[in-house]
mmCIF file of C-alpha atoms in Angstrom:
data_model
loop_
_atom_site.group_PDB
_atom_site.id
_atom_site.type_symbol
_atom_site.label_atom_id
_atom_site.label_comp_id
_atom_site.label_asym_id
_atom_site.label_seq_id
_atom_site.Cartn_x
_atom_site.Cartn_y
_atom_site.Cartn_z
ATOM 1 C CA MET U 1 7.080 -67.332 115.558
ATOM 2 C CA SER U 2 5.658 -63.893 116.349
ATOM 3 C CA VAL U 3 2.472 -65.525 117.616
ATOM 4 C CA ILE U 4 4.166 -67.920 120.026
ATOM 5 C CA VAL U 5 6.473 -65.148 121.278
ATOM 6 C CA ALA U 6 3.382 -63.026 121.990
ATOM 7 C CA VAL U 7 1.724 -65.926 123.852
ATOM 8 C CA THR U 8 4.902 -66.448 125.886
ATOM 9 C CA GLU U 9 5.307 -62.792 126.826
ATOM 10 C CA THR U 10 1.639 -62.119 127.621
ATOM 11 C CA GLY U 11 0.818 -65.488 129.212
ATOM 12 C CA SER U 12 -2.433 -66.311 127.422
ATOM 13 C CA PHE U 13 -4.105 -66.650 124.023
ATOM 14 C CA SER U 14 -6.502 -63.776 124.734
ATOM 15 C CA ALA U 15 -3.752 -61.351 125.773
ATOM 16 C CA ALA U 16 -1.666 -62.348 122.751
ATOM 17 C CA SER U 17 -4.647 -61.776 120.468
ATOM 18 C CA ARG U 18 -5.070 -58.239 121.823
ATOM 19 C CA ARG U 19 -1.379 -57.518 121.352
ATOM 20 C CA LEU U 20 -1.379 -58.868 117.793
ATOM 21 C CA ASN U 21 -4.864 -57.554 116.935
ATOM 22 C CA THR U 22 -5.698 -61.084 115.834
ATOM 23 C CA PRO U 23 -8.706 -63.302 116.755
ATOM 24 C CA VAL U 24 -8.123 -65.642 119.700
ATOM 25 C CA ALA U 25 -9.083 -68.618 117.528
ATOM 26 C CA THR U 26 -6.341 -67.740 115.039
ATOM 27 C CA VAL U 27 -3.746 -67.529 117.810
ATOM 28 C CA SER U 28 -4.835 -70.884 119.282
ATOM 29 C CA ARG U 29 -4.872 -72.565 115.871
ATOM 30 C CA THR U 30 -1.426 -71.195 114.975
ATOM 31 C CA VAL U 31 0.107 -72.595 118.174
ATOM 32 C CA ALA U 32 -1.607 -75.966 117.680
ATOM 33 C CA GLU U 33 -0.440 -76.213 114.050
ATOM 34 C CA LEU U 34 3.136 -75.347 115.003
ATOM 35 C CA GLU U 35 3.186 -77.947 117.790
ATOM 36 C CA ALA U 36 1.813 -80.537 115.347
ATOM 37 C CA ARG U 37 4.483 -79.720 112.769
ATOM 38 C CA LEU U 38 7.272 -79.831 115.376
ATOM 39 C CA LYS U 39 5.780 -82.956 117.002
ATOM 40 C CA ALA U 40 6.455 -81.307 120.378
ATOM 41 C CA GLN U 41 4.415 -79.606 123.086
ATOM 42 C CA LEU U 42 5.615 -76.005 123.509
ATOM 43 C CA PHE U 43 3.178 -74.919 126.254
ATOM 44 C CA GLN U 44 1.670 -76.352 129.398
ATOM 45 C CA ARG U 45 -1.935 -75.154 129.348
ATOM 46 C CA SER U 46 -4.045 -74.304 132.377
ATOM 47 C CA SER U 47 -7.287 -72.414 132.895
ATOM 48 C CA ARG U 48 -5.349 -69.280 133.845
ATOM 49 C CA GLN U 49 -2.146 -69.107 131.835
ATOM 50 C CA MET U 50 0.244 -70.722 129.402
ATOM 51 C CA LYS U 51 3.689 -71.863 130.553
ATOM 52 C CA LEU U 52 6.540 -72.973 128.336
ATOM 53 C CA THR U 53 7.754 -76.548 128.503
ATOM 54 C CA ASP U 54 11.512 -77.233 128.568
ATOM 55 C CA VAL U 55 11.420 -77.820 124.808
ATOM 56 C CA GLY U 56 9.383 -74.662 124.363
ATOM 57 C CA ARG U 57 11.893 -72.546 126.298
ATOM 58 C CA SER U 58 14.793 -73.481 124.029
ATOM 59 C CA TYR U 59 12.665 -73.028 120.912
ATOM 60 C CA ILE U 60 11.330 -69.629 121.965
ATOM 61 C CA GLU U 61 14.842 -68.268 122.527
ATOM 62 C CA ALA U 62 15.736 -69.227 118.971
ATOM 63 C CA CYS U 63 12.532 -67.586 117.734
ATOM 64 C CA LYS U 64 13.330 -64.349 119.538
ATOM 65 C CA ARG U 65 16.801 -64.223 118.001
ATOM 66 C CA ILE U 66 15.421 -64.814 114.520
ATOM 67 C CA ILE U 67 12.613 -62.252 114.913
ATOM 68 C CA GLY U 68 15.096 -59.767 116.325
ATOM 69 C CA GLN U 69 17.334 -60.196 113.315
ATOM 70 C CA VAL U 70 14.394 -59.714 110.965
ATOM 71 C CA ASP U 71 13.258 -56.602 112.868
ATOM 72 C CA ASP U 72 16.775 -55.168 112.768
ATOM 73 C CA ALA U 73 16.988 -55.773 109.039
ATOM 74 C CA GLU U 74 13.646 -54.072 108.432
ATOM 75 C CA ARG U 75 14.563 -51.090 110.591
ATOM 76 C CA GLU U 76 17.885 -50.772 108.810
ATOM 77 C CA VAL U 77 16.116 -50.736 105.458
ATOM 78 C CA SER U 78 13.544 -48.208 106.699
ATOM 79 C CA GLY U 79 16.264 -45.929 108.051
ATOM 80 C CA GLU U 80 15.297 -46.139 111.732
ATOM 81 C CA TYR U 81 18.943 -46.460 112.736
ATOM 82 C CA ARG U 82 20.122 -43.676 110.420
ATOM 83 C CA ILE U 83 17.649 -40.927 111.339
ATOM 84 C CA PRO U 84 15.106 -40.577 114.190
ATOM 85 C CA LYS U 85 11.847 -41.841 112.666
ATOM 86 C CA GLY U 86 9.013 -44.267 113.266
ATOM 87 C CA ASP U 87 6.403 -44.919 115.977
ATOM 88 C CA LEU U 88 7.186 -44.475 119.681
ATOM 89 C CA ALA U 89 4.925 -45.266 122.655
ATOM 90 C CA VAL U 90 5.412 -43.681 126.086
ATOM 91 C CA THR U 91 3.359 -44.125 129.261
ATOM 92 C CA SER U 92 3.207 -42.269 132.578
ATOM 93 C CA PRO U 93 0.789 -41.657 135.452
ATOM 94 C CA TRP U 94 -2.072 -39.400 134.360
ATOM 95 C CA GLY U 95 -1.340 -36.360 136.528
ATOM 96 C CA LEU U 96 2.420 -36.366 135.982
ATOM 97 C CA GLY U 97 1.942 -36.973 132.281
ATOM 98 C CA HIS U 98 -0.664 -34.262 131.828
ATOM 99 C CA MET U 99 1.294 -31.649 133.760
ATOM 100 C CA HIS U 100 4.896 -32.416 132.794
ATOM 101 C CA LEU U 101 5.296 -35.077 130.109
ATOM 102 C CA LEU U 102 2.739 -33.730 127.625
ATOM 103 C CA PRO U 103 4.375 -30.287 127.211
ATOM 104 C CA ILE U 104 7.762 -31.978 126.763
ATOM 105 C CA ALA U 105 6.290 -34.402 124.223
ATOM 106 C CA LEU U 106 4.716 -31.614 122.160
ATOM 107 C CA GLU U 107 8.041 -29.789 121.933
ATOM 108 C CA PHE U 108 9.707 -33.094 121.002
ATOM 109 C CA MET U 109 7.290 -33.620 118.123
ATOM 110 C CA ASP U 110 8.137 -30.194 116.721
ATOM 111 C CA ALA U 111 11.837 -31.036 116.889
ATOM 112 C CA PHE U 112 11.456 -34.538 115.391
ATOM 113 C CA PRO U 113 8.723 -34.429 112.722
ATOM 114 C CA ASP U 114 9.431 -37.981 111.475
ATOM 115 C CA ILE U 115 8.514 -39.584 114.832
ATOM 116 C CA ALA U 116 4.865 -40.443 115.575
ATOM 117 C CA LEU U 117 4.286 -40.418 119.342
ATOM 118 C CA ARG U 118 1.650 -42.351 121.303
ATOM 119 C CA LEU U 119 1.203 -41.208 124.913
ATOM 120 C CA VAL U 120 -0.605 -43.525 127.338
ATOM 121 C CA LEU U 121 -1.453 -41.355 130.358
ATOM 122 C CA THR U 122 -3.079 -43.561 132.970
ATOM 123 C CA ASP U 123 -2.854 -44.450 136.653
ATOM 124 C CA ARG U 124 -3.462 -48.155 135.991
ATOM 125 C CA ILE U 125 -0.563 -50.610 135.851
ATOM 126 C CA VAL U 126 0.473 -50.908 132.202
ATOM 127 C CA ASN U 127 1.814 -54.177 130.804
ATOM 128 C CA THR U 128 4.498 -52.683 128.587
ATOM 129 C CA ALA U 129 5.115 -55.908 126.655
ATOM 130 C CA GLU U 130 1.446 -56.535 125.905
ATOM 131 C CA GLU U 131 0.721 -52.906 124.971
ATOM 132 C CA ASN U 132 3.951 -52.365 123.008
ATOM 133 C CA ILE U 133 5.223 -49.522 125.204
ATOM 134 C CA ASP U 134 8.776 -48.331 124.516
ATOM 135 C CA ILE U 135 9.329 -45.992 127.496
ATOM 136 C CA SER U 136 7.649 -45.653 130.905
ATOM 137 C CA VAL U 137 7.750 -42.865 133.475
ATOM 138 C CA ARG U 138 7.123 -44.434 136.877
ATOM 139 C CA ILE U 139 6.622 -43.095 140.380
ATOM 140 C CA GLY U 140 7.800 -45.148 143.361
ATOM 141 C CA ASN U 141 10.433 -47.757 144.101
ATOM 142 C CA LEU U 142 11.024 -50.100 141.176
ATOM 143 C CA PRO U 143 11.050 -53.895 141.425
ATOM 144 C CA ASP U 144 14.171 -55.743 140.318
ATOM 145 C CA SER U 145 14.132 -56.298 136.559
ATOM 146 C CA ASN U 146 16.328 -56.289 133.479
ATOM 147 C CA LEU U 147 14.985 -52.873 132.449
ATOM 148 C CA ILE U 148 17.158 -49.748 132.354
ATOM 149 C CA ALA U 149 16.024 -47.020 134.776
ATOM 150 C CA THR U 150 17.169 -43.406 134.978
ATOM 151 C CA ARG U 151 16.088 -41.353 137.972
ATOM 152 C CA VAL U 152 14.721 -37.947 136.939
ATOM 153 C CA GLY U 153 13.542 -36.645 140.302
ATOM 154 C CA SER U 154 11.161 -37.312 143.138
ATOM 155 C CA VAL U 155 7.725 -36.276 144.352
ATOM 156 C CA ARG U 156 6.550 -35.566 147.877
ATOM 157 C CA PHE U 157 3.275 -36.556 149.479
ATOM 158 C CA VAL U 158 2.185 -33.209 150.933
ATOM 159 C CA LEU U 159 -0.552 -31.672 153.042
ATOM 160 C CA CYS U 160 -2.085 -28.434 151.796
ATOM 161 C CA ALA U 161 -5.009 -26.073 152.253
ATOM 162 C CA SER U 162 -6.075 -22.672 151.023
ATOM 163 C CA PRO U 163 -4.949 -19.467 152.787
ATOM 164 C CA GLY U 164 -8.653 -18.782 153.431
ATOM 165 C CA TYR U 165 -9.079 -22.088 155.290
ATOM 166 C CA VAL U 166 -5.935 -21.420 157.336
ATOM 167 C CA ALA U 167 -7.121 -17.923 158.243
ATOM 168 C CA LYS U 168 -10.441 -19.319 159.460
ATOM 169 C CA HIS U 169 -9.344 -22.572 161.135
ATOM 170 C CA GLY U 170 -5.613 -22.211 161.763
ATOM 171 C CA GLN U 171 -2.869 -24.701 160.869
ATOM 172 C CA PRO U 172 -2.252 -28.072 162.521
ATOM 173 C CA LYS U 173 1.031 -28.006 164.452
ATOM 174 C CA VAL U 174 1.420 -31.783 164.731
ATOM 175 C CA PRO U 175 -0.339 -34.622 162.835
ATOM 176 C CA ALA U 176 -2.621 -35.379 165.794
ATOM 177 C CA ASP U 177 -4.226 -31.943 165.310
ATOM 178 C CA LEU U 178 -5.843 -33.178 162.078
ATOM 179 C CA ALA U 179 -8.598 -34.825 164.127
ATOM 180 C CA ALA U 180 -9.970 -31.329 164.746
ATOM 181 C CA HIS U 181 -9.751 -30.183 161.092
ATOM 182 C CA ASP U 182 -11.871 -30.712 157.994
ATOM 183 C CA CYS U 183 -9.944 -33.150 155.795
ATOM 184 C CA ILE U 184 -10.470 -33.982 152.123
ATOM 185 C CA SER U 185 -9.627 -37.616 151.453
ATOM 186 C CA ILE U 186 -9.168 -39.435 148.163
ATOM 187 C CA ASP U 187 -10.641 -42.881 147.820
ATOM 188 C CA SER U 188 -12.946 -44.369 145.217
ATOM 189 C CA LEU U 189 -14.328 -46.997 147.594
ATOM 190 C CA ALA U 190 -14.549 -45.677 151.150
ATOM 191 C CA ALA U 191 -13.456 -42.692 153.188
ATOM 192 C CA GLN U 192 -9.914 -42.884 154.539
ATOM 193 C CA ARG U 193 -9.702 -42.848 158.322
ATOM 194 C CA ASN U 194 -6.002 -42.073 158.712
ATOM 195 C CA TRP U 195 -2.981 -40.595 156.959
ATOM 196 C CA LYS U 196 0.601 -41.746 157.425
ATOM 197 C CA PHE U 197 3.351 -39.482 158.772
ATOM 198 C CA VAL U 198 6.883 -39.901 160.077
ATOM 199 C CA ILE U 199 7.020 -39.171 163.817
ATOM 200 C CA ASP U 200 10.256 -39.668 165.781
ATOM 201 C CA GLY U 201 11.695 -41.673 162.892
ATOM 202 C CA ARG U 202 8.752 -44.056 162.650
ATOM 203 C CA GLU U 203 5.903 -44.165 160.157
ATOM 204 C CA VAL U 204 2.657 -43.663 162.074
ATOM 205 C CA ALA U 205 -0.972 -43.826 160.878
ATOM 206 C CA VAL U 206 -2.721 -40.747 162.265
ATOM 207 C CA PRO U 207 -6.540 -40.596 162.472
ATOM 208 C CA ILE U 208 -8.219 -37.820 160.473
ATOM 209 C CA ARG U 209 -11.732 -36.420 160.214
ATOM 210 C CA SER U 210 -12.705 -36.779 156.570
ATOM 211 C CA ARG U 211 -15.670 -34.543 155.795
ATOM 212 C CA LEU U 212 -15.281 -34.830 152.026
ATOM 213 C CA THR U 213 -14.169 -37.862 150.047
ATOM 214 C CA LEU U 214 -13.380 -37.604 146.352
ATOM 215 C CA SER U 215 -12.428 -40.180 143.749
ATOM 216 C CA ASP U 216 -9.333 -38.400 142.383
ATOM 217 C CA SER U 217 -6.615 -36.058 143.578
ATOM 218 C CA GLU U 218 -7.245 -33.391 140.938
ATOM 219 C CA ALA U 219 -10.725 -32.843 142.374
ATOM 220 C CA ALA U 220 -9.264 -32.826 145.900
ATOM 221 C CA VAL U 221 -6.886 -30.025 144.921
ATOM 222 C CA GLU U 222 -9.774 -27.983 143.500
ATOM 223 C CA ALA U 223 -11.794 -28.539 146.681
ATOM 224 C CA ALA U 224 -8.849 -27.451 148.826
ATOM 225 C CA ILE U 225 -8.423 -24.288 146.723
ATOM 226 C CA ALA U 226 -12.121 -23.565 147.330
ATOM 227 C CA GLY U 227 -11.507 -23.724 151.096
ATOM 228 C CA ALA U 228 -13.215 -27.063 151.808
ATOM 229 C CA GLY U 229 -10.392 -28.294 154.027
ATOM 230 C CA ILE U 230 -6.964 -29.919 154.128
ATOM 231 C CA THR U 231 -5.987 -32.523 151.542
ATOM 232 C CA ARG U 232 -2.969 -34.757 150.961
ATOM 233 C CA VAL U 233 -1.677 -35.214 147.413
ATOM 234 C CA MET U 234 1.518 -35.723 145.434
ATOM 235 C CA SER U 235 3.410 -32.457 145.275
ATOM 236 C CA TYR U 236 3.336 -32.013 141.509
ATOM 237 C CA LYS U 237 -0.468 -31.994 141.524
ATOM 238 C CA MET U 238 -0.693 -28.906 143.744
ATOM 239 C CA GLU U 239 2.549 -27.122 142.817
ATOM 240 C CA ALA U 240 0.977 -24.737 140.288
ATOM 241 C CA ALA U 241 -1.667 -23.701 142.832
ATOM 242 C CA ARG U 242 0.985 -23.230 145.530
ATOM 243 C CA ARG U 243 3.046 -20.980 143.270
ATOM 244 C CA ALA U 244 -0.087 -18.983 142.490
ATOM 245 C CA GLY U 245 -0.713 -18.473 146.205
ATOM 246 C CA LYS U 246 -3.890 -20.563 146.189
ATOM 247 C CA LEU U 247 -2.559 -23.314 148.487
ATOM 248 C CA VAL U 248 -0.079 -23.457 151.360
ATOM 249 C CA LEU U 249 1.884 -26.445 152.649
ATOM 250 C CA MET U 250 1.685 -27.702 156.226
ATOM 251 C CA LEU U 251 3.215 -30.347 158.499
ATOM 252 C CA GLU U 252 6.257 -30.575 156.205
ATOM 253 C CA PRO U 253 8.602 -31.918 158.946
ATOM 254 C CA PHE U 254 6.341 -34.981 159.293
ATOM 255 C CA GLU U 255 6.159 -35.957 155.602
ATOM 256 C CA GLN U 256 7.009 -39.458 154.422
ATOM 257 C CA ALA U 257 10.185 -39.868 152.369
ATOM 258 C CA PRO U 258 9.818 -38.574 148.790
ATOM 259 C CA TRP U 259 8.937 -41.101 146.086
ATOM 260 C CA PRO U 260 11.488 -41.471 143.256
ATOM 261 C CA VAL U 261 10.530 -40.883 139.619
ATOM 262 C CA HIS U 262 12.289 -42.912 136.905
ATOM 263 C CA ILE U 263 12.312 -43.183 133.149
ATOM 264 C CA VAL U 264 12.314 -46.923 132.385
ATOM 265 C CA TYR U 265 12.923 -48.781 129.131
ATOM 266 C CA ALA U 266 14.169 -52.111 127.825
ATOM 267 C CA GLU U 267 17.676 -52.342 126.395
ATOM 268 C CA ARG U 268 17.749 -52.733 122.629
ATOM 269 C CA LYS U 269 20.869 -53.382 120.570
ATOM 270 C CA PRO U 270 21.293 -51.609 118.302
ATOM 271 C CA GLU U 271 19.254 -48.816 119.856
ATOM 272 C CA PRO U 272 16.787 -47.089 117.502
ATOM 273 C CA LEU U 273 17.499 -43.391 117.114
ATOM 274 C CA LYS U 274 13.866 -42.547 117.856
ATOM 275 C CA LEU U 275 14.260 -44.108 121.322
ATOM 276 C CA ARG U 276 17.570 -42.405 122.066
ATOM 277 C CA SER U 277 16.270 -39.075 120.759
ATOM 278 C CA PHE U 278 13.292 -39.112 123.125
ATOM 279 C CA LEU U 279 15.400 -40.192 126.110
ATOM 280 C CA ASP U 280 17.954 -37.443 125.472
ATOM 281 C CA TRP U 281 15.178 -34.887 125.019
ATOM 282 C CA ALA U 282 12.869 -35.834 127.895
ATOM 283 C CA THR U 283 15.350 -36.791 130.637
ATOM 284 C CA PRO U 284 16.903 -33.340 131.323
ATOM 285 C CA ARG U 285 13.557 -31.583 130.886
ATOM 286 C CA LEU U 286 11.778 -33.863 133.361
ATOM 287 C CA LYS U 287 14.655 -33.385 135.814
ATOM 288 C CA GLU U 288 14.254 -29.628 135.517
ATOM 289 C CA ARG U 289 10.493 -29.740 135.992
ATOM 290 C CA LEU U 290 10.685 -32.090 138.981
ATOM 291 C CA ALA U 291 13.571 -30.243 140.687
#
């Protein structure tokens, strides 16, 4: 049952094998043997993905209920619902996680010694079901889903440069002035030719002169601190340098609307104490840091 649930949720034998840490051949054989025993086809197979048949959909719902009951029984026996304990996986974007989530997580581990924490700090899109992630911190507008989301703040997309650059070259007064400035763009493939701003209530792509292109925003911040030009990054990535007087903001009236930041997780009944403990610990602290 666990195997066919994994195939259903991940969409393929190979993805299910990674999730279960089981050879692909074992996953395929298990599904085939189950279909033979049931004398029913549970999946429609294609070269790209597996889709449940009508019979498979009704069967998989029963499987999920049974597995859920078994999981609940095991957690009850292990004490997961009596005290905060067990494994917990949390993911967030790399920069936000490194700067804000990691310090919070380290304090959390001191406060809850029976919880083992796995942090996945990455800017790639994480499949939470396939990678067994309990909690996600996400930047940007969320798609409709059955997940629970709590907003903990927002981040701005800001323009900044060093005081030394400003003293030498001056500040742009309007976005169009960027064409005469040295800009530091962030793109792993090709140099950006424009940045977006809000002008007279409309989002407008404004041409820039990119003299330096870097593959990540952390490097762009360092280059801006060194006086190489003006860069555009999420506010939390340059905030420490701004507070230290190493960077100054510019063109703030023309910024795009801030991007929301949410803590996202799937509803679980009953809710493990390890999950609730982390949510109660991290939510107010992230709100404070992102204020």
